[in-house]
Amino acid sequence: MRIAVYGSRRQDAHLSEIESFMKRLAQLGIEVVMHPKLYTYLRGVMLPALSAVRRVTDESDFSVDAAVSIGGDGTFLRTAMWLGKKDVAIIGVNTGHLGYMTTLGVDRLEEVPDLLMSGVLVVDRRGLIEVVEPKLTTWPFALNEVTVSKDDSASMITTRTMLDGNLLADYRADGLIVATATGSTAYNLSVGGPIIQPQTPVWVVSPIAAHALTMRPLVVSDRSELTLCPDARAEHFRLTLDGRSVSLPVGTEVKLRKAGFDVAVLHLPGATFSETLRNKLHWGVD
């Protein structure tokens, strides 16, 4: 078996768990492809434990059976981007804060190699948004959300929004979020958008600090095509995909569609979205 390992470099509090994890991989004969940023960090603190690492690369030209993401949800997003369009399932181990996608606690990291070998983990597929236009030089896909927003010092922007070629609305706000069901618990949640069960084939269109109270979050099919055209007094606006942003001239049309591939997420059997919400949002906790 061969796995890919990606992780945050802020792991000083969890070095013992990571070392045990790496040693267990070597014991089971599992080969590892590791991202160089994590490898450089670990090499300085636990070089002998890295014997299972067979390749270090930030390119996506490798073949693996599964992937492990060590960090928070942001790390999980970067893991998915590193893997690209490979149909490789990712298990997220949470060393961050909320962790909606990284639901396995770091205290169980040493168990991950055995869980992967046993085949007991369940695969959950998540859709992405593709930015069709404009052509971007960066990864044009988002697992959580795509956002158009004003420049830092600019006044609000007006985003003319077309749904399947038909005018939907002119959103006057600080910006507009188009979130996947997976991303409904991220930026969308913080601006008052609804929480969506991750497997639901929909997007949420949510204005950021809307000028009018009638501008409410809207749920649309993820088979739709959305076109966003921001207008503002400033010359530029920001287009952001899962935290990665570029500055574009006002008037640039942003066309969104469902990506032609999914991200596969691994989790323990019996784990449910209801349980995740209760634990992360403290619902029903006295």
mmCIF file of N, CA and C in Angstrom, residues 1 17 42 65 94 135 144 150 156-157 159 176 184 202 215 218 234 248 255 276:
data_model
loop_
_atom_site.group_PDB
_atom_site.id
_atom_site.type_symbol
_atom_site.label_atom_id
_atom_site.label_comp_id
_atom_site.label_asym_id
_atom_site.label_seq_id
_atom_site.Cartn_x
_atom_site.Cartn_y
_atom_site.Cartn_z
ATOM 1 N N MET A 1 0.845 -1.200 0.000
ATOM 2 C CA MET A 1 0.000 0.000 0.000
ATOM 3 C C MET A 1 0.880 1.250 0.000
ATOM 4 N N GLU A 17 2.259 12.055 18.601
ATOM 5 C CA GLU A 17 1.259 11.315 17.827
ATOM 6 C C GLU A 17 1.725 11.105 16.387
ATOM 7 N N LEU A 42 9.298 17.886 9.591
ATOM 8 C CA LEU A 42 9.467 16.667 10.383
ATOM 9 C C LEU A 42 10.911 16.169 10.378
ATOM 10 N N ASP A 65 -2.786 4.989 -2.983
ATOM 11 C CA ASP A 65 -4.060 4.314 -2.717
ATOM 12 C C ASP A 65 -4.988 5.135 -1.842
ATOM 13 N N ASN A 94 -7.787 15.751 12.689
ATOM 14 C CA ASN A 94 -7.951 17.127 13.151
ATOM 15 C C ASN A 94 -6.948 17.502 14.244
ATOM 16 N N LYS A 135 -10.032 32.585 -17.171
ATOM 17 C CA LYS A 135 -9.036 31.532 -17.078
ATOM 18 C C LYS A 135 -8.011 31.914 -16.011
ATOM 19 N N ASN A 144 -14.959 24.297 -0.957
ATOM 20 C CA ASN A 144 -15.821 25.016 -0.017
ATOM 21 C C ASN A 144 -16.643 26.110 -0.696
ATOM 22 N N LYS A 150 -15.308 43.015 -2.390
ATOM 23 C CA LYS A 150 -14.702 44.317 -2.644
ATOM 24 C C LYS A 150 -13.241 44.296 -2.225
ATOM 25 N N MET A 156 -19.053 49.161 -1.077
ATOM 26 C CA MET A 156 -19.706 47.919 -1.479
ATOM 27 C C MET A 156 -19.692 47.753 -2.995
ATOM 28 N N ILE A 157 -19.885 46.504 -3.425
ATOM 29 C CA ILE A 157 -19.947 46.223 -4.854
ATOM 30 C C ILE A 157 -21.346 45.728 -5.197
ATOM 31 N N THR A 159 -23.087 42.982 -7.564
ATOM 32 C CA THR A 159 -22.780 41.791 -8.342
ATOM 33 C C THR A 159 -24.020 41.348 -9.111
ATOM 34 N N LEU A 176 -20.203 38.406 -2.460
ATOM 35 C CA LEU A 176 -21.159 37.326 -2.673
ATOM 36 C C LEU A 176 -20.417 35.994 -2.594
ATOM 37 N N SER A 184 -20.939 24.824 3.224
ATOM 38 C CA SER A 184 -22.017 25.550 3.905
ATOM 39 C C SER A 184 -21.691 25.827 5.369
ATOM 40 N N VAL A 202 -26.436 20.697 -4.147
ATOM 41 C CA VAL A 202 -26.857 22.097 -4.254
ATOM 42 C C VAL A 202 -25.685 23.024 -3.947
ATOM 43 N N MET A 215 -32.278 40.768 0.458
ATOM 44 C CA MET A 215 -31.260 39.944 -0.197
ATOM 45 C C MET A 215 -30.885 38.803 0.740
ATOM 46 N N LEU A 218 -29.735 31.967 -0.958
ATOM 47 C CA LEU A 218 -30.567 31.204 -1.883
ATOM 48 C C LEU A 218 -29.895 29.870 -2.188
ATOM 49 N N ALA A 234 -14.410 51.159 -7.269
ATOM 50 C CA ALA A 234 -13.003 50.784 -7.381
ATOM 51 C C ALA A 234 -12.743 50.136 -8.741
ATOM 52 N N LEU A 248 -9.051 41.158 -9.831
ATOM 53 C CA LEU A 248 -9.502 41.218 -11.220
ATOM 54 C C LEU A 248 -10.153 42.573 -11.498
ATOM 55 N N LYS A 255 -17.711 32.924 -14.374
ATOM 56 C CA LYS A 255 -18.658 31.851 -14.692
ATOM 57 C C LYS A 255 -18.314 30.604 -13.882
ATOM 58 N N THR A 276 -21.516 15.183 13.883
ATOM 59 C CA THR A 276 -20.515 16.228 13.675
ATOM 60 C C THR A 276 -21.058 17.592 14.075
#
